[in-house]
mmCIF file of C-alpha atoms in Angstrom:
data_model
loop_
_atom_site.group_PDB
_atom_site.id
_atom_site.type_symbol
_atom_site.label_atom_id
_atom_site.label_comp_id
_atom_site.label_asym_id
_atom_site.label_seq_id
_atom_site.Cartn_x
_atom_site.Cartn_y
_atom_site.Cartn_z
ATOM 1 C CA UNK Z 1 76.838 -180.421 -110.413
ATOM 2 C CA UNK Z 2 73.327 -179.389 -110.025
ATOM 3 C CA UNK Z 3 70.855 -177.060 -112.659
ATOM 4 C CA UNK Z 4 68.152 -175.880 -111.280
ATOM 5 C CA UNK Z 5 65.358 -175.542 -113.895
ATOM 6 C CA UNK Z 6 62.027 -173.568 -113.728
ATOM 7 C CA UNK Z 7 59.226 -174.763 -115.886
ATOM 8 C CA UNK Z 8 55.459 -174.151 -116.274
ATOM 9 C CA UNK Z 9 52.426 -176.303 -115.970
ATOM 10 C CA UNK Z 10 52.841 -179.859 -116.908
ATOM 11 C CA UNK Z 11 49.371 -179.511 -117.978
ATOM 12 C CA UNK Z 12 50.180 -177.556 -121.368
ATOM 13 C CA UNK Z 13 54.166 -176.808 -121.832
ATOM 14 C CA UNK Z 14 55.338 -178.376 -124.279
ATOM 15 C CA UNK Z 15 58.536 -176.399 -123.949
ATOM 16 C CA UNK Z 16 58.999 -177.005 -120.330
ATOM 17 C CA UNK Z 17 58.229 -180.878 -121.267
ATOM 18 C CA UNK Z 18 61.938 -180.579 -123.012
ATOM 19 C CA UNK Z 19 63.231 -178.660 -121.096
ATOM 20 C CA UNK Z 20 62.853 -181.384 -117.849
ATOM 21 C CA UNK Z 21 63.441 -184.585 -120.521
ATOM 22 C CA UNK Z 22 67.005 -183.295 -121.412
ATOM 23 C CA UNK Z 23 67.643 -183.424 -117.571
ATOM 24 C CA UNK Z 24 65.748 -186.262 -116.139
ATOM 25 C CA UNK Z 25 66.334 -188.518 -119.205
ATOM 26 C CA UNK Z 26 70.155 -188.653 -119.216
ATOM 27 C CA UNK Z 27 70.411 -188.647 -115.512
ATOM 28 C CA UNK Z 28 71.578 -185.235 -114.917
ATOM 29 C CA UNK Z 29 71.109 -183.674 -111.250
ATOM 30 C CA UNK Z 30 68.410 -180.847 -111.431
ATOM 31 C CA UNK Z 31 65.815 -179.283 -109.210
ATOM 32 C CA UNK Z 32 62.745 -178.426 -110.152
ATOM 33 C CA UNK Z 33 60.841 -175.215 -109.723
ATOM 34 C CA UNK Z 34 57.351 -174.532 -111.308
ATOM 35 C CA UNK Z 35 56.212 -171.000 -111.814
ATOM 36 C CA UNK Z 36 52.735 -169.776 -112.822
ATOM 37 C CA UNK Z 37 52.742 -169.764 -116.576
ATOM 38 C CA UNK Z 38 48.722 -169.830 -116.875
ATOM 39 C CA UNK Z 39 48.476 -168.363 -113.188
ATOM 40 C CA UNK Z 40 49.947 -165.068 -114.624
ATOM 41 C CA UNK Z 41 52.959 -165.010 -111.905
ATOM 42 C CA UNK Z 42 55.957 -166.302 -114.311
ATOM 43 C CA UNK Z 43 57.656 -163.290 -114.594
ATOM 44 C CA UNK Z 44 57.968 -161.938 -111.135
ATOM 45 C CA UNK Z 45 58.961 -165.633 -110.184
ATOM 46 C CA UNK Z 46 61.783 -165.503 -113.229
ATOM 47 C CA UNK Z 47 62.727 -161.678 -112.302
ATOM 48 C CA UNK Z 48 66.405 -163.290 -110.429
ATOM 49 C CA UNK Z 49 66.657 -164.872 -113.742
ATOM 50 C CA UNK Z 50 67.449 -162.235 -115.955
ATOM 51 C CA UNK Z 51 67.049 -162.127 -119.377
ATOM 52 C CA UNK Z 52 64.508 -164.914 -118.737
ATOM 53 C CA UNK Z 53 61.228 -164.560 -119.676
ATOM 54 C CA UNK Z 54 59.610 -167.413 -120.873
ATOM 55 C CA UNK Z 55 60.074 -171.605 -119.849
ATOM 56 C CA UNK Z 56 61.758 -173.470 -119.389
ATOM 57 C CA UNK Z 57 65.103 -171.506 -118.042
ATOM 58 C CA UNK Z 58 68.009 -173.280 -116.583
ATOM 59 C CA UNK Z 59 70.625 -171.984 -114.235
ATOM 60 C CA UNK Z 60 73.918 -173.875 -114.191
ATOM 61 C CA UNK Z 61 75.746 -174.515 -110.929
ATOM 62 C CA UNK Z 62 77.646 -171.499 -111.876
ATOM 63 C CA UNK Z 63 74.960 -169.344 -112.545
ATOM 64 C CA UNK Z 64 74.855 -169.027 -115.721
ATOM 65 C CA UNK Z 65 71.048 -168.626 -117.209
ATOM 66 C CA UNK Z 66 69.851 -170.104 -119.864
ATOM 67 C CA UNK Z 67 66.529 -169.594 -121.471
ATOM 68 C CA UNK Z 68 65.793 -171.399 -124.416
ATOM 69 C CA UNK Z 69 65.125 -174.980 -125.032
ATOM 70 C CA UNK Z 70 67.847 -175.709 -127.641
ATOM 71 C CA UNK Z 71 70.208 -173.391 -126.160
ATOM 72 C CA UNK Z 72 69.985 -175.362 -123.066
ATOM 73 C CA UNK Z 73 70.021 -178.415 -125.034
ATOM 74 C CA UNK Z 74 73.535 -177.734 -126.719
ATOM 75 C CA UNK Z 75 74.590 -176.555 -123.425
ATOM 76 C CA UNK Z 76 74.363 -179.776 -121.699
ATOM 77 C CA UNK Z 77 75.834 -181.227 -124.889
ATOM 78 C CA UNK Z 78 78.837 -179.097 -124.317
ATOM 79 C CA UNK Z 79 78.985 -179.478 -120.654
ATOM 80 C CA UNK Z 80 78.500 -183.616 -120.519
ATOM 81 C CA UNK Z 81 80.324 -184.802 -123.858
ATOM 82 C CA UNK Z 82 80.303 -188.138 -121.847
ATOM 83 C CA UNK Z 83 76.263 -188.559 -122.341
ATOM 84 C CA UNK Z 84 75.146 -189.438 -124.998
ATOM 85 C CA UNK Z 85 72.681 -186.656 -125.816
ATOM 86 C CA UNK Z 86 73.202 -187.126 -129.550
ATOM 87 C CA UNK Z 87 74.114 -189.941 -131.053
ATOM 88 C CA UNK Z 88 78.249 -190.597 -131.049
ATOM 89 C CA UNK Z 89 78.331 -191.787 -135.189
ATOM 90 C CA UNK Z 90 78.885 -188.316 -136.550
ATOM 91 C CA UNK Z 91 76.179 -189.249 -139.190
ATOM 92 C CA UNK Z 92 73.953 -189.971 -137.269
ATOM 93 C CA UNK Z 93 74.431 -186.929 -135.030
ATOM 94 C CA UNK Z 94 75.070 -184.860 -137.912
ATOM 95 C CA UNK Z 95 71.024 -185.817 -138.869
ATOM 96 C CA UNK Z 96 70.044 -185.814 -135.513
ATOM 97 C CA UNK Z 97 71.149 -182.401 -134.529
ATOM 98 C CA UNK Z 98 69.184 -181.081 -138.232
ATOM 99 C CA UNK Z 99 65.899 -182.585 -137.169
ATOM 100 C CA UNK Z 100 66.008 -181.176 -133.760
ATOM 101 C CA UNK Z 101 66.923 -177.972 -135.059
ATOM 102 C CA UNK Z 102 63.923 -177.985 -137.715
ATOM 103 C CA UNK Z 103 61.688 -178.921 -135.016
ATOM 104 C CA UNK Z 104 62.494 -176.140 -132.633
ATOM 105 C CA UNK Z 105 62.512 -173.619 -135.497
ATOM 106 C CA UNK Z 106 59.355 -175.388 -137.713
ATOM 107 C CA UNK Z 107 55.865 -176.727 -137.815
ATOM 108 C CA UNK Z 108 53.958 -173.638 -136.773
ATOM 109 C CA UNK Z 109 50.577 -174.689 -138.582
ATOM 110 C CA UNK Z 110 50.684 -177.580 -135.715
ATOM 111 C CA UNK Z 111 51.780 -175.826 -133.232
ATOM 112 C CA UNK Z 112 49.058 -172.774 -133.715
ATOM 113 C CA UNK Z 113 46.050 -175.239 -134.505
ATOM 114 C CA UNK Z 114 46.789 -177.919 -131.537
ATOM 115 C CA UNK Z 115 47.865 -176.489 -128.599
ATOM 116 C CA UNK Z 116 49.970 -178.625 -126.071
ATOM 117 C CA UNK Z 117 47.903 -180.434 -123.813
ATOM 118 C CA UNK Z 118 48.068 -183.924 -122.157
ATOM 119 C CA UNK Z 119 44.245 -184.716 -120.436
ATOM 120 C CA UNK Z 120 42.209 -185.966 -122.845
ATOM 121 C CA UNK Z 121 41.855 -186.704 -126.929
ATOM 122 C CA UNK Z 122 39.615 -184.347 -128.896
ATOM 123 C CA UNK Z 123 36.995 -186.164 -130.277
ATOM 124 C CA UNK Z 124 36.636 -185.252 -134.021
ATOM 125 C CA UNK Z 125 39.420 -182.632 -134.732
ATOM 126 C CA UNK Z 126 39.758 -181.584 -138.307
ATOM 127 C CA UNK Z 127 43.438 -180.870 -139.134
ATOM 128 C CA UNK Z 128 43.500 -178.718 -141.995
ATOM 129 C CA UNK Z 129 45.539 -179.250 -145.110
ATOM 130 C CA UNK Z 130 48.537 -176.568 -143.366
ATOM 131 C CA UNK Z 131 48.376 -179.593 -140.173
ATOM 132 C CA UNK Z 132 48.554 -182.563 -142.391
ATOM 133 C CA UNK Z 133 51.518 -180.732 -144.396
ATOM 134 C CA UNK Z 134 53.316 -180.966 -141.214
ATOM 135 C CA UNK Z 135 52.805 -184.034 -139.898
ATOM 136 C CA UNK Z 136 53.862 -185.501 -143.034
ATOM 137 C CA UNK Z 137 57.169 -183.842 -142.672
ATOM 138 C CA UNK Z 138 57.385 -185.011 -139.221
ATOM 139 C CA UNK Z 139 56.751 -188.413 -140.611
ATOM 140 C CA UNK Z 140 59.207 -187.332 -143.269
ATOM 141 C CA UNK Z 141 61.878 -186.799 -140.919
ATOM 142 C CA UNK Z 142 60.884 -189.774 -138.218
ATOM 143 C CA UNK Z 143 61.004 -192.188 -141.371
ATOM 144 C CA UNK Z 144 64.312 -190.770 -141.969
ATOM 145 C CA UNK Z 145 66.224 -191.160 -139.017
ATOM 146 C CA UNK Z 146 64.916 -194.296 -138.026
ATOM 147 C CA UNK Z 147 65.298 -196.364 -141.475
ATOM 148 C CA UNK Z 148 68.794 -195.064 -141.263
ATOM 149 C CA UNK Z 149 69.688 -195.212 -137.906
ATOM 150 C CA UNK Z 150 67.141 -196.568 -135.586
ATOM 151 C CA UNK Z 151 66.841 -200.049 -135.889
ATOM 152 C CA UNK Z 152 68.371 -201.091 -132.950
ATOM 153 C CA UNK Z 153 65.748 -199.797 -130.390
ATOM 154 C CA UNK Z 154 62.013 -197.637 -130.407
ATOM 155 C CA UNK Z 155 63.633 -194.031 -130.845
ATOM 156 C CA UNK Z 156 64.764 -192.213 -133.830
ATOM 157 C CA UNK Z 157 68.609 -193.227 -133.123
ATOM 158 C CA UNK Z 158 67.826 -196.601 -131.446
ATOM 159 C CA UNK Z 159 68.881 -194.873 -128.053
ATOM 160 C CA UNK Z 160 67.090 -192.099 -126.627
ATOM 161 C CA UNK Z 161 68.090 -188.571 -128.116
ATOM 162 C CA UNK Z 162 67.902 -184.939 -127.761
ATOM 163 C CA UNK Z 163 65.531 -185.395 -131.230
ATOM 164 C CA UNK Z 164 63.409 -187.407 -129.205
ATOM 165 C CA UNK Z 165 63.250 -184.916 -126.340
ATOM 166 C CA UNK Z 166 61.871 -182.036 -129.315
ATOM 167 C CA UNK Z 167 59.930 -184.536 -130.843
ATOM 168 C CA UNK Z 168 57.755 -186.134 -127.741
ATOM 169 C CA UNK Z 169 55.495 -183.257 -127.891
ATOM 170 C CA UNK Z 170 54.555 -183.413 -130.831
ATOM 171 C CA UNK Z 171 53.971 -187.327 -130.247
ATOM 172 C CA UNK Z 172 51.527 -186.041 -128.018
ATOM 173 C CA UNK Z 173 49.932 -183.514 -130.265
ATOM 174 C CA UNK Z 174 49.265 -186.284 -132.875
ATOM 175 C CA UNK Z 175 47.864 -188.340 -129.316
ATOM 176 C CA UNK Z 176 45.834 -185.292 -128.203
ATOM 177 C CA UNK Z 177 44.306 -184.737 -131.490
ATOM 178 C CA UNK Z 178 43.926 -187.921 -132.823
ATOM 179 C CA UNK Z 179 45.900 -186.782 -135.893
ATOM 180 C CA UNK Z 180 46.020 -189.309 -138.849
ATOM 181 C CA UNK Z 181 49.580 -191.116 -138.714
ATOM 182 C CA UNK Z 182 51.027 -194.505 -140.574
ATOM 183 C CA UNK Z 183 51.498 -197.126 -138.138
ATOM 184 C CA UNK Z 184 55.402 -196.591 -138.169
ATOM 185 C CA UNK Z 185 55.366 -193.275 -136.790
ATOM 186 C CA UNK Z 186 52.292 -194.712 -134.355
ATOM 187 C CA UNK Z 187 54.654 -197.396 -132.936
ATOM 188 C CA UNK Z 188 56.991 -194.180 -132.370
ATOM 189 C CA UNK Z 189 54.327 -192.149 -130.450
ATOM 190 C CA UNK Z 190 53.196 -195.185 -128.870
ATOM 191 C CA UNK Z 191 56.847 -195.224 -127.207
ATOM 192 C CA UNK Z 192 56.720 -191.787 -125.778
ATOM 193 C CA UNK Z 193 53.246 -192.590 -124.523
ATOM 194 C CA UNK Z 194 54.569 -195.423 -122.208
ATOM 195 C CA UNK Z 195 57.748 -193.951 -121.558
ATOM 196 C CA UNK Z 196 58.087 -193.591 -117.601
ATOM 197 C CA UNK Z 197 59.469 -189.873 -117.535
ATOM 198 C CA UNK Z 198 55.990 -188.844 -119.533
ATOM 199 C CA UNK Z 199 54.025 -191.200 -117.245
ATOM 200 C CA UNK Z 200 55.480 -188.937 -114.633
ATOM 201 C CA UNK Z 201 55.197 -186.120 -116.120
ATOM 202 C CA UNK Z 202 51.731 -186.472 -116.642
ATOM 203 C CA UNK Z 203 50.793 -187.938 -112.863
ATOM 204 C CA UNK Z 204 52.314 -184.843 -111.771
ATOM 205 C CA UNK Z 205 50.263 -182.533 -113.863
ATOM 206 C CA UNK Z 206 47.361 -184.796 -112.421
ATOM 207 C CA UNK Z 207 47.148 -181.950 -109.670
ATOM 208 C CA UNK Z 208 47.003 -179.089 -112.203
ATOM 209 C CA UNK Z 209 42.884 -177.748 -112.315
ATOM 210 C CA UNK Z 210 41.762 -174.670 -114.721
ATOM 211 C CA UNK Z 211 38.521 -172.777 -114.820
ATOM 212 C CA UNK Z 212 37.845 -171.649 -117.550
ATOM 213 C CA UNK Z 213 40.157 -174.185 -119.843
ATOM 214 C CA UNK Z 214 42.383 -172.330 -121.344
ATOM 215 C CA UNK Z 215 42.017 -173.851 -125.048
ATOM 216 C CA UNK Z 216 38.445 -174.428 -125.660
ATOM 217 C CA UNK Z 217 36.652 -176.274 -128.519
ATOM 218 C CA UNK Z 218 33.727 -177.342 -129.295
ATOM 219 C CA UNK Z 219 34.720 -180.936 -129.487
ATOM 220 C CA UNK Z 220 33.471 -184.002 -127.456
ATOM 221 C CA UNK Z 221 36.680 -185.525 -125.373
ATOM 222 C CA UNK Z 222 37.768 -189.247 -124.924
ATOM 223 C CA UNK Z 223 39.814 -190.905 -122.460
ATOM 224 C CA UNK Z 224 43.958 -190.197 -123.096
ATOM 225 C CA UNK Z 225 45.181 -193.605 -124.083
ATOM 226 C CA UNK Z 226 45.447 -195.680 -120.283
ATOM 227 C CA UNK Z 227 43.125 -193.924 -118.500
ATOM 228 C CA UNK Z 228 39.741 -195.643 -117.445
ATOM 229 C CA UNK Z 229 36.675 -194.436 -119.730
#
């Protein structure tokens, strides 16, 4: 049982990020196929994959298309109730499937003020007050699930999670912006930051060049946490 999933550059998709975490994190067969989201050539390479239009998309060994990151997360839930892509406790899963949900539906003052992007830190962002508002939710939320549920290990459940797939993103929004965070929710970005998927992830976007960059700002950049100065 193979998907085959079609994502965009590593470089700035946050969406694809998920997209290739729900697979590659609970050991699902996939293939891989990267289009030209910034190159302009997404949609001609998605045309067999009708109605998709954006990334990631996901085609099931049947077929079937899928193009929406939660959509193709409850899929695989569906499809593998023998993974653990939420937690079993129906609690816990109960919370966990609300936080993912908010996140895939929410924080649009983050997401429009911080684009996705994993190269470098920006050195001296200013988050405004709308920014701030959401990261204290996320906190909020992270605070939540892991003083109820999380002890047992560095994710929101204890074991990785389909909340933690939505939420590494914007562990590395709060990275790539040097956002303000308590050291609780630190420890929990710190985790994505050396998990081995993302260091993956990222060495693969390693090959990934733009000209002119996409997001500019007139910001001084520092090293992303790891990499030599």
């Amino acid at each position: 049982m193979t998907y085959e999933l079609y994502i965009g550059d590593r470089t700035f998709s946050s969406w694809s990020l998920r997209g290739w975490l729900m697979l590659e994190k609970f050991g699902l067969d996939y293939n891989t196929h990267l289009v030209g989201l910034y190159a302009g050539t997404y949609r001609e390479e998605l045309a067999q994959l009708a109605p998709a239009r954006t990334v990631p998309a996901m085609q099931t060994p049947e077929g079937y298309v899928l193009t929406d990151s939660l959509a193709m997360g409850e899929t695989l839930v569906e499809r593998h109730p023998d993974v653990n892509l939420y937690p079993r406790d129906g609690a816990a899963r109960a919370l966990a499937r609300t936080i993912t949900h908010e996140m895939h539906s929410g924080f649009m003052a983050l997401r429009d003020a911080c684009p996705n992007m994993i190269t470098h830190v920006w050195e001296g962002f200013q988050p405004s007050e709308a920014v701030l508002a959401d990261i204290a939710r996320v906190e909020e939320l992270w605070a939540l699930a892991r003083s109820r549920h999380g002890q047992n290990g560095p994710w929101l459940f204890g074991e990785y999670t389909l909340a933690d797939v939505f939420y590494a993103p914007v562990a590395l929004r709060i990275t790539a912006y040097d956002l303000p965070v308590s050291d609780a929710a630190q420890a929990y970005v710190d985790a994505h930051l050396s998990d081995p998927a993302f260091l993956a992830w990222r060495e693969a976007s390693k090959s990934e060049t733009y000209d002119p960059w996409p997001y500019p700002m007139d910001l001084g950049r520092k090293p992303w946490p790891g990499d030599a100065s």
